[in-house]
Every structure is written in structure tokens, then in C-alpha cells.
Coordinates of N, CA, C and O in Angstrom, one line a residue:
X188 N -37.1 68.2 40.7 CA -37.3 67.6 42.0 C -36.0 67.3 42.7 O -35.2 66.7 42.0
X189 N -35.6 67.8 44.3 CA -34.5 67.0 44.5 C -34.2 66.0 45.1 O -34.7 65.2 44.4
X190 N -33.8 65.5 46.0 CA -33.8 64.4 46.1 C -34.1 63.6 47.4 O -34.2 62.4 47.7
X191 N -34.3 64.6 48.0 CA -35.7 64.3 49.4 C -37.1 64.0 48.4 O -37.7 63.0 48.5
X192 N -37.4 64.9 47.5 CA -38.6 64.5 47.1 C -38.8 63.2 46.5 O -39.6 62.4 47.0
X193 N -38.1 62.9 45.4 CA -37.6 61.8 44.3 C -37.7 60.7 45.3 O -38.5 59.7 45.1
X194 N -36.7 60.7 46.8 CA -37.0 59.6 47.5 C -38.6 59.3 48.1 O -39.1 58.2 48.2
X195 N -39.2 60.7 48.3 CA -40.7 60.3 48.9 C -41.3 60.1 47.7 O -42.1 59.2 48.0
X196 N -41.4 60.4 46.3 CA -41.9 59.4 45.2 C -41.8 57.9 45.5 O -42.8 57.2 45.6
X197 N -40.9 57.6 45.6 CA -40.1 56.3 45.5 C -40.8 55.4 46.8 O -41.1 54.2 46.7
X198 N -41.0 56.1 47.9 CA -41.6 55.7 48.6 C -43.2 55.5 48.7 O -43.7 54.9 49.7
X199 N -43.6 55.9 48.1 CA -45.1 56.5 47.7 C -45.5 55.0 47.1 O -46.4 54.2 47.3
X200 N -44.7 55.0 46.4 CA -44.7 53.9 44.9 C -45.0 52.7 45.5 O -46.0 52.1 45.2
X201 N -43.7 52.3 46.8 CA -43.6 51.4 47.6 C -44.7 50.9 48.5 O -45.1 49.8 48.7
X202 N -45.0 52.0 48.9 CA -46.1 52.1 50.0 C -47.9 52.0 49.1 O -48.8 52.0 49.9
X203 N -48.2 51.9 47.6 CA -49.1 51.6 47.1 C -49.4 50.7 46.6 O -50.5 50.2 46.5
X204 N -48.2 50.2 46.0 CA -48.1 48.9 45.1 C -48.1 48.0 45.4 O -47.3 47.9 46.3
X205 N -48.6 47.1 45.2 CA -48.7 45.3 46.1 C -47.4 44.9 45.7 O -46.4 44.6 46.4
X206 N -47.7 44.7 43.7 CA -47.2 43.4 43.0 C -45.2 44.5 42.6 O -44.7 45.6 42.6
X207 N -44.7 43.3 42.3 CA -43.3 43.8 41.3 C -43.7 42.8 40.4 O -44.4 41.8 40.5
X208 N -42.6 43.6 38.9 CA -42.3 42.8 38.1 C -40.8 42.0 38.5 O -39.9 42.6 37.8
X209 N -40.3 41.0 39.3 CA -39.3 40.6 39.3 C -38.4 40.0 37.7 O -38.6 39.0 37.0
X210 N -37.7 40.8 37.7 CA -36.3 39.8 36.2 C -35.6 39.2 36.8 O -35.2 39.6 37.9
X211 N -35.2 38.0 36.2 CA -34.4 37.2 36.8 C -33.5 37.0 35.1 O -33.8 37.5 34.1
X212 N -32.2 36.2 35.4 CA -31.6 35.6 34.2 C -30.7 34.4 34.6 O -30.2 34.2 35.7
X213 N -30.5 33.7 33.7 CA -29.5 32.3 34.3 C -29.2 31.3 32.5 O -30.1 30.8 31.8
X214 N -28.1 31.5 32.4 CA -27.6 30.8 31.3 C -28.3 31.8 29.8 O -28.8 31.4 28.8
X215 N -27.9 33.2 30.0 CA -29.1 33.7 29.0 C -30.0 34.0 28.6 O -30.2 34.7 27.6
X216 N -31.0 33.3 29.6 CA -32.5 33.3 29.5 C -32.9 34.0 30.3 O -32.8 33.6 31.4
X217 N -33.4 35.2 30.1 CA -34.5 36.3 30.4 C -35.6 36.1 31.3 O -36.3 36.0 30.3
X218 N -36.5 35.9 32.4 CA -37.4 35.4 32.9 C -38.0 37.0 33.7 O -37.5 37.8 34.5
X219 N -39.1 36.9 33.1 CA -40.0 37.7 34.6 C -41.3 37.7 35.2 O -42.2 37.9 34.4
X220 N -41.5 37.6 36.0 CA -42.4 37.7 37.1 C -42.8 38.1 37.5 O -42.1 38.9 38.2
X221 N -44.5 38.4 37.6 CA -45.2 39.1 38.8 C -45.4 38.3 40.2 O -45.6 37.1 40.4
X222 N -45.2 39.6 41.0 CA -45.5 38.5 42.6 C -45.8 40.0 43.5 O -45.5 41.1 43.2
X223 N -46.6 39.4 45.0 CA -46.5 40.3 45.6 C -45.0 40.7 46.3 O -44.3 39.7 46.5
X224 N -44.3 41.8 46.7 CA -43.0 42.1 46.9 C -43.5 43.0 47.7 O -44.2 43.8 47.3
X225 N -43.1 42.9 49.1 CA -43.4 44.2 50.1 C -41.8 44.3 50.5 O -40.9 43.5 50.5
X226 N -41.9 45.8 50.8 CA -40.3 45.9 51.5 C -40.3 46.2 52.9 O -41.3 46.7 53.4
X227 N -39.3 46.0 53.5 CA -39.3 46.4 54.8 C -38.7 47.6 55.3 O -38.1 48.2 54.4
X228 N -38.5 48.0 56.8 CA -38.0 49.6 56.7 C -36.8 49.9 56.1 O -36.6 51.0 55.5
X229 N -35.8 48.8 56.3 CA -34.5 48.9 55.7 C -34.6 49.1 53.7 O -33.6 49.6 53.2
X230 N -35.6 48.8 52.9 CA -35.8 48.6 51.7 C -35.1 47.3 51.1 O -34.4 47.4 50.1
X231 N -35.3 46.1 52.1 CA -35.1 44.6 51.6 C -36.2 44.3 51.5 O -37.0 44.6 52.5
X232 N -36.6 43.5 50.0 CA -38.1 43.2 49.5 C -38.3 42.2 49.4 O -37.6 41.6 48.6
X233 N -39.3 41.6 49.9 CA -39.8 40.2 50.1 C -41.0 39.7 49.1 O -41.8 40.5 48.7
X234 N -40.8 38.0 48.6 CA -41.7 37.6 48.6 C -41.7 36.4 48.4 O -40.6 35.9 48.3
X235 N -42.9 35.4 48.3 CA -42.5 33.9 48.8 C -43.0 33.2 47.4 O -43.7 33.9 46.6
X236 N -42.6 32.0 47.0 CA -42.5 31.8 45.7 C -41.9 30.4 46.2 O -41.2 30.1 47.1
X237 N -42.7 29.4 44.9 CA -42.3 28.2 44.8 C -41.1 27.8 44.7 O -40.4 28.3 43.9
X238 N -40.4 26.6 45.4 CA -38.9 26.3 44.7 C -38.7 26.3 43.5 O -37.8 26.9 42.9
X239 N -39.7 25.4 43.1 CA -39.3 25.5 41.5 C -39.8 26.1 40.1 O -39.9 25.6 39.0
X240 N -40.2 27.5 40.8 CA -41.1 28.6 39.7 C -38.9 28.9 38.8 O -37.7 29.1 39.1
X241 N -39.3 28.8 37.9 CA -38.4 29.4 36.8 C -37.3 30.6 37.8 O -36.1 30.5 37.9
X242 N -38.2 31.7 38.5 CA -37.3 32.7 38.7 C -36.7 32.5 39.9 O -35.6 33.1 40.1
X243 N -37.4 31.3 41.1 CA -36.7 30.9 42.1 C -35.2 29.9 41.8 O -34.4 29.6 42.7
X244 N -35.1 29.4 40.4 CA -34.1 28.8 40.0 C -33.0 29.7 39.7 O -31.9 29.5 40.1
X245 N -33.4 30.6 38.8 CA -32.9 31.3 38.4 C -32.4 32.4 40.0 O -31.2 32.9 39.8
X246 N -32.8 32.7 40.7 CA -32.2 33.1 41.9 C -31.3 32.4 42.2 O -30.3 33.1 42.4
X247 N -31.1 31.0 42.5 CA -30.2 30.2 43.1 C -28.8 29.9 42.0 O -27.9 29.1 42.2
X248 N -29.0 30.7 40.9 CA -27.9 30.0 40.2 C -27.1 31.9 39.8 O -25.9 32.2 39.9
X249 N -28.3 32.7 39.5 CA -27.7 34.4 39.8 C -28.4 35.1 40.6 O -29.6 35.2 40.6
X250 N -27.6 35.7 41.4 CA -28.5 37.0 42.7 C -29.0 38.0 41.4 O -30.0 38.6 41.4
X251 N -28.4 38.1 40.7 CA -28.6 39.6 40.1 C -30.0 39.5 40.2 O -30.4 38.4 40.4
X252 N -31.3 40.5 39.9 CA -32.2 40.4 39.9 C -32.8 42.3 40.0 O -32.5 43.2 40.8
X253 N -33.9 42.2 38.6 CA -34.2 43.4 38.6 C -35.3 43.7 38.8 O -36.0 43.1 38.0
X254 N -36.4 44.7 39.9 CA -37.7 44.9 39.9 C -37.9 46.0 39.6 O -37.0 46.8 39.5
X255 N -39.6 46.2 39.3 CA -40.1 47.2 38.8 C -41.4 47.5 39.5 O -42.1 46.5 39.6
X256 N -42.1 48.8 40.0 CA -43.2 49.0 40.3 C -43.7 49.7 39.9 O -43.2 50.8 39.8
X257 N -44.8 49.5 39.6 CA -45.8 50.9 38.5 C -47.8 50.6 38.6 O -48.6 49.7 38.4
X258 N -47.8 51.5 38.8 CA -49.2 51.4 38.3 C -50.0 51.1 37.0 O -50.3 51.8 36.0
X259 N -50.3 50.0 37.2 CA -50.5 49.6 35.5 C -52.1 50.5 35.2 O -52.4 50.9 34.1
X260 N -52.8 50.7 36.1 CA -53.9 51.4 35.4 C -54.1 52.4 35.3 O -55.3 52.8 35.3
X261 N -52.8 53.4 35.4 CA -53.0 55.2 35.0 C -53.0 54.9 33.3 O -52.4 54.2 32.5
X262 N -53.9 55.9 33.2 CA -53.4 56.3 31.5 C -52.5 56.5 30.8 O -52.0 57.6 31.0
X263 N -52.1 55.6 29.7 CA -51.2 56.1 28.9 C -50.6 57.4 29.0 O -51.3 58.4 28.7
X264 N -49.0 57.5 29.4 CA -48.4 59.1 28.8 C -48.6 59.8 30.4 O -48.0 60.9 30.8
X265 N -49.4 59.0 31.0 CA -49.5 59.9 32.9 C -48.5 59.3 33.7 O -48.1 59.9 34.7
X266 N -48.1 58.4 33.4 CA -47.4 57.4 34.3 C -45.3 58.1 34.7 O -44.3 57.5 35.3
X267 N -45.4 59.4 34.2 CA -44.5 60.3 34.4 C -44.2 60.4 36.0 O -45.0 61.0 36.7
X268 N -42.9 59.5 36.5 CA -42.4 59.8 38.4 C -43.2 58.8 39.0 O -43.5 58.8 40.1
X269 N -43.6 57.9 37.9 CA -45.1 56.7 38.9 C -44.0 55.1 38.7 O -44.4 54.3 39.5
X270 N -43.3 54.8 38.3 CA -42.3 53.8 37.5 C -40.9 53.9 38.7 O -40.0 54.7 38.6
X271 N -41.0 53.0 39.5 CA -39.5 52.7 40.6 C -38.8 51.5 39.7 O -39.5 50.5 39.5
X272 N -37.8 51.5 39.3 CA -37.1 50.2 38.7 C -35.6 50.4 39.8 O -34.9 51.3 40.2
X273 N -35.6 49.0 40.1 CA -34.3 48.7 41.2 C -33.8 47.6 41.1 O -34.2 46.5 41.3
X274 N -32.5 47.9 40.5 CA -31.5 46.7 40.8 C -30.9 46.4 42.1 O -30.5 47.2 43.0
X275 N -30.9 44.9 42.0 CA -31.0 44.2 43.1 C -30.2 42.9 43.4 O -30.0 42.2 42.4
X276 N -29.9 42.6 44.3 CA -29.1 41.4 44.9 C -30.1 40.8 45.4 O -30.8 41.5 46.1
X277 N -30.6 38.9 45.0 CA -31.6 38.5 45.7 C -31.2 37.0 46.2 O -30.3 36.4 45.7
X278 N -31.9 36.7 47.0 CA -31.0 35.6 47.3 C -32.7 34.4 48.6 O -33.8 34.7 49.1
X279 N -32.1 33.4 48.6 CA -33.5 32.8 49.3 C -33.0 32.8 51.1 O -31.9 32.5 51.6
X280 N -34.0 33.3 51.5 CA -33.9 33.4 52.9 C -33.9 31.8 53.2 O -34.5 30.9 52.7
X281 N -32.6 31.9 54.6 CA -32.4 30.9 55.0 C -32.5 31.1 56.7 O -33.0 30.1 57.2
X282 N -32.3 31.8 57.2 CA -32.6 32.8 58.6 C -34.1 32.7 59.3 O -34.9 33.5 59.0
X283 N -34.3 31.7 60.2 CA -35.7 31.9 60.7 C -35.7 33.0 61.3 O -36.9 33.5 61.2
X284 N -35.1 33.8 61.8 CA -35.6 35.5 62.1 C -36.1 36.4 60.7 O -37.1 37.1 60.7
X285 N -35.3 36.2 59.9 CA -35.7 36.8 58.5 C -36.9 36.5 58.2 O -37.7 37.4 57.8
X286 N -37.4 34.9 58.3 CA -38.2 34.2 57.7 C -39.6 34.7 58.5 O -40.7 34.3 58.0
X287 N -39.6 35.3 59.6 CA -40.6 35.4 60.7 C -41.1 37.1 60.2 O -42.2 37.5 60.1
X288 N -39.8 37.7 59.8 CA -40.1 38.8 59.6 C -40.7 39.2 58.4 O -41.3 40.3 58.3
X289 N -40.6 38.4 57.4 CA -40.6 38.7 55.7 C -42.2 38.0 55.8 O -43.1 38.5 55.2
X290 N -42.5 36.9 56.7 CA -44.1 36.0 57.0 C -44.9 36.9 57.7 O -46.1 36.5 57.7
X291 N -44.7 38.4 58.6 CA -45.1 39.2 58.8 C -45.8 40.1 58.0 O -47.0 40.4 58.1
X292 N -44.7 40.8 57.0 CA -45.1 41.6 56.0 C -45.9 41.1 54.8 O -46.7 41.7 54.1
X293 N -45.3 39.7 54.7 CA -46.3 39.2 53.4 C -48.0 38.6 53.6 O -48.9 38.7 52.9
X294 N -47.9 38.1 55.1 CA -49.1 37.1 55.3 C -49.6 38.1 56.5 O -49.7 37.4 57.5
X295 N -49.8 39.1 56.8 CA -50.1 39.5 58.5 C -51.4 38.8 58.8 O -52.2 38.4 58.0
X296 N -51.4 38.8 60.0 CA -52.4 37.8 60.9 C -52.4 36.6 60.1 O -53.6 36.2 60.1
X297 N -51.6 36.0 59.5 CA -52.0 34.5 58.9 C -51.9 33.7 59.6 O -51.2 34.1 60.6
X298 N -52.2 32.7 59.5 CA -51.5 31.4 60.9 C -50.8 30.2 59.7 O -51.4 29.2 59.3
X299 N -49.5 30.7 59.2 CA -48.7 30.0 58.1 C -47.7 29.5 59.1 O -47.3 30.1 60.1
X300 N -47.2 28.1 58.6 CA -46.4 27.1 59.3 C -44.8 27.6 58.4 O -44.5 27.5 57.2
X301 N -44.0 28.1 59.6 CA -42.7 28.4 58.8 C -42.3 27.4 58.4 O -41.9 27.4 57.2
X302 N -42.2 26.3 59.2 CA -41.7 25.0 58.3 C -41.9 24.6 57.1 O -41.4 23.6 56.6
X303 N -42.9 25.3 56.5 CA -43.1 25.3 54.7 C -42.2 26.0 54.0 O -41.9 25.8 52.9
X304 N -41.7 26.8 54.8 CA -40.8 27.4 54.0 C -39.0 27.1 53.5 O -38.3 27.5 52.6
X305 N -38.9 26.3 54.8 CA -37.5 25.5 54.6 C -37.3 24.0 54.5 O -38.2 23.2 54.8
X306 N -36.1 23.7 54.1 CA -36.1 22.1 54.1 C -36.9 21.4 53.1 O -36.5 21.3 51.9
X307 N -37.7 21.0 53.4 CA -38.6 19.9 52.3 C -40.1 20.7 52.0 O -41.0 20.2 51.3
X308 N -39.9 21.9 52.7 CA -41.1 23.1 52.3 C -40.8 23.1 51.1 O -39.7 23.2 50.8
X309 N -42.3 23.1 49.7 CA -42.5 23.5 48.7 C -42.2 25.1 48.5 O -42.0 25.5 47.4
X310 N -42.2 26.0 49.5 CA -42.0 27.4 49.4 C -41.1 27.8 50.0 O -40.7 27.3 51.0
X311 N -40.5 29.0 49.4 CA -39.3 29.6 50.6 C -39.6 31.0 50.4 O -40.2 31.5 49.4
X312 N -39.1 31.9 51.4 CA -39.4 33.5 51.4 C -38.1 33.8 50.4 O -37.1 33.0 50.3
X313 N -38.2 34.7 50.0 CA -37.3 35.5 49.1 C -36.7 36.8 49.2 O -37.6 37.6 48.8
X314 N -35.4 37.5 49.5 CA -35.1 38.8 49.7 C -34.4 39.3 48.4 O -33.8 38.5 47.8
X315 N -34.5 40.8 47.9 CA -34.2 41.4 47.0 C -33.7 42.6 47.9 O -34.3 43.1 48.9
X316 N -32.2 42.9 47.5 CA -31.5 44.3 48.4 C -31.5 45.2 47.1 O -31.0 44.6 46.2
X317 N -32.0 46.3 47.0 CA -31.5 47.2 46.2 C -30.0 47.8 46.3 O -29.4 48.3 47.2
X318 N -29.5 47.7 44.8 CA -28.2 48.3 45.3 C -28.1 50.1 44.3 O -27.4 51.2 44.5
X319 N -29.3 49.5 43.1 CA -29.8 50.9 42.5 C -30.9 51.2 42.5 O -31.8 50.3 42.4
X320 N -31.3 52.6 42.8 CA -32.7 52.9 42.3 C -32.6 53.9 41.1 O -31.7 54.5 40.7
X321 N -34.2 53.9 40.6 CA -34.2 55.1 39.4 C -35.8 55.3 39.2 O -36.7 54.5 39.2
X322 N -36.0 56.8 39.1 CA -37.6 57.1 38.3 C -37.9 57.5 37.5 O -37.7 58.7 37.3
X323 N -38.7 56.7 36.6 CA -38.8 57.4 35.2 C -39.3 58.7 35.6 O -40.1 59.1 36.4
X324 N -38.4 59.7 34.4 CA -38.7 61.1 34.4 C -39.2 61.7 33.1 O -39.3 63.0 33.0
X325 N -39.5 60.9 32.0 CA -40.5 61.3 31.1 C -41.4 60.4 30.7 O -41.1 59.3 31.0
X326 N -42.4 60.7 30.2 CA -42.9 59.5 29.5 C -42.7 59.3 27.7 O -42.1 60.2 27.2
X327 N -42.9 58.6 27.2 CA -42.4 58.4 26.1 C -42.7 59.9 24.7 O -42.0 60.4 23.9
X328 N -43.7 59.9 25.2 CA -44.9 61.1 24.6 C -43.8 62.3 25.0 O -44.2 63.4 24.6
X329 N -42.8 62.3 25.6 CA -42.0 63.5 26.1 C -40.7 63.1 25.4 O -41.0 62.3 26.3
X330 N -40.0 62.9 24.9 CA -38.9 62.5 24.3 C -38.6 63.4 23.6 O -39.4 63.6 22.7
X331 N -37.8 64.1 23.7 CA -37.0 65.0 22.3 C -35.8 64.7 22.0 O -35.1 64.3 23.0
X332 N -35.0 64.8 20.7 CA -34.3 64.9 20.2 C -32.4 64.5 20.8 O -31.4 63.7 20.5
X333 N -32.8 65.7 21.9 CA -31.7 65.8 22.7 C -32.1 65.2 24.1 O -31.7 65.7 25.2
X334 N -32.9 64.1 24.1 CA -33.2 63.6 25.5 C -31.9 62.2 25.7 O -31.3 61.7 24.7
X335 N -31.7 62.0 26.5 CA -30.2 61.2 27.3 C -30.5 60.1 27.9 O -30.0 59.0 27.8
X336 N -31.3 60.4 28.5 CA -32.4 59.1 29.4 C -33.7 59.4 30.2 O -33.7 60.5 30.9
X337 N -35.0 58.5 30.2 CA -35.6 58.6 30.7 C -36.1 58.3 32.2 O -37.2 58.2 32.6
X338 N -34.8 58.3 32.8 CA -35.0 57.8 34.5 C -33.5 58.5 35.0 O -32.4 58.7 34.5
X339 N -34.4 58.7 36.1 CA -33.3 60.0 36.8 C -33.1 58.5 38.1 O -33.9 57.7 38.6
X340 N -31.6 58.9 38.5 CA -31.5 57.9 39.7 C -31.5 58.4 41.3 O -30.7 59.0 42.0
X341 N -32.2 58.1 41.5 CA -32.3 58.0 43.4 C -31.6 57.6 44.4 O -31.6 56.4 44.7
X342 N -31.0 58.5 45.1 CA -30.1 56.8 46.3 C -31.2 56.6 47.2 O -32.2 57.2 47.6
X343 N -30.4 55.2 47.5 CA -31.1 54.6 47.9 C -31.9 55.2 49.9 O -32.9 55.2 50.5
X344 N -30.8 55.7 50.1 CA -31.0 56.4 51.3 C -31.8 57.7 51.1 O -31.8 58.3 52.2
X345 N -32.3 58.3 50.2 CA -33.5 59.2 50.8 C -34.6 58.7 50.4 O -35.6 59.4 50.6
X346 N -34.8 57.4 49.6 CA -35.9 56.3 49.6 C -36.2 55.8 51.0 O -37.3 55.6 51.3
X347 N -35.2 55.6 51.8 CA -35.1 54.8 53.3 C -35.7 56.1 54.3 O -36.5 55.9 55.2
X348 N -35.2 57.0 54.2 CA -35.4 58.0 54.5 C -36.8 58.6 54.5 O -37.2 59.2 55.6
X349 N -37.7 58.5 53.5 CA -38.6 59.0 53.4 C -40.0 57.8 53.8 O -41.2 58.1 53.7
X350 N -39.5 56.7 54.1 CA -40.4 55.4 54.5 C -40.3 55.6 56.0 O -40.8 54.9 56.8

């Protein structure tokens, strides 16, 4: 596959998937997360989350932060070019333009009060920038001897490209 295609995979993925698995880490400790995560055209991914959920702490003390998208209900061993994993810079939106735009994609047509989301708001929106992408290119059931890795990497621009 080259790499116009690989990005419209990648985009595909994006464009079906609701939820990520967000990783977070802070003093060692490992944490992850399902949430919904939509991205926008630029491929900055949103989602809104309690202040004090584990991974929103864990954001405010490290950006680093890793997602994953996949189809959890293909069958075993099919899930071959279906798996987007992206490292990421994430950080809590502070920007009421950001905040208007990220309350677009996550809630459309809702009638949600942004002021929940800052200041003494229990919630705040959340951005993730990818700075890598990758798609699994085997599945386990494919593995041979002389296999190197199972995820071939994408830039990020014919992911953008293909959205």
C-alpha cells in the first residue's frame, strides 16, 4: 500500500470510529481510557472528560499521551490495516474558540453551557495533536520468523490529506 492509500485507511478508521483508547502516564503509572475522541480537519482530537478522571490528571502533569482506534467487533485475525495508534501531545483546552469548536464536534446540535467547561466547570474539553501515526500491518496469526514489526508508519499529512 503507498502512502496516499495508508492515509485513506487512517482516515476511514477516523471517520467510523466514535470511541479511542486514550494512554495517559504520570509518576509511572500507566492509565487508559475509553472516551469518545472525534478529530477535526486539521487531525486535533477531542474529547471532554471530567477534571478529576485519573487521565485528565494525568494530562495536566504529562502531555505525552497515546490513542488507539479499532474496531473491537471484527473477528479475530481480520483486524489486519483496521488498528490507527497515534502518539500524541495533549493538553486541556483553555481557548473559547477551541472550546466552541471541539463542543461542535463532540455535542452537535446540543444546547451545552461552555461555562461548564472552564473555571469551576466540573468538565473541560481536551486536545490530542498527533505527532506519529502507524497501521497495524499484520495480524498476529501473520507473524513469521523474520517479521520486524507489526505497524507500518503513516505521516501524518496524507492522513490530513485524505480527510
Amino acid at each position: 500500500m503507498d502512502e496516499q492509500a495508508l492515509g485513506a485507511r487512517c482516515a476511514e478508521i477516523l471517520s467510523t470510529c466514535l470511541y479511542a483508547n486514550i494512554a495517559t502516564c504520570h509518576d509511572s503509572q500507566p492509565w487508559n481510557t475509553p472516551a469518545t475522541a472525534v478529530p477535526d480537519a486539521s487531525l486535533d482530537i477531542y474529547w471532554s472528560s471530567w477534571t478529576e478522571a485519573v487521565h485528565s490528571k494525568n494530562i495536566r502533569a504529562n502531555p505525552l499521551a497515546f490513542l488507539t482506534y479499532y474496531d473491537s467487533t471484527r473477528a479475530r485475525g481480520t483486524n489486519n490495516q483496521r488498528c490507527l495508534y497515534l502518539r500524541c501531545e495533549a493538553a486541556v483546552v483553555v481557548d473559547t474558540k477551541e472550546a466552541e469548536a471541539a463542543h461542535t464536534l463532540l455535542y452537535p446540535g446540543a444546547d451545552i453551557r461552555l461555562d461548564d467547561f472552564f473555571d469551576s466547570g466540573l468538565r473541560r474539553f481536551y486536545r490530542a495533536r498527533p505527532l506519529q501515526a502507524w497501521l497495524n500491518c499484520l495480524s498476529e496469526q501473520q507473524v513469521q520468523p523474520d517479521t520486524i514489526d507489526m505497524r507500518r508508519e503513516v505521516p501524518l499529512q496524507a492522513i490530513r490529506a485524505a480527510r
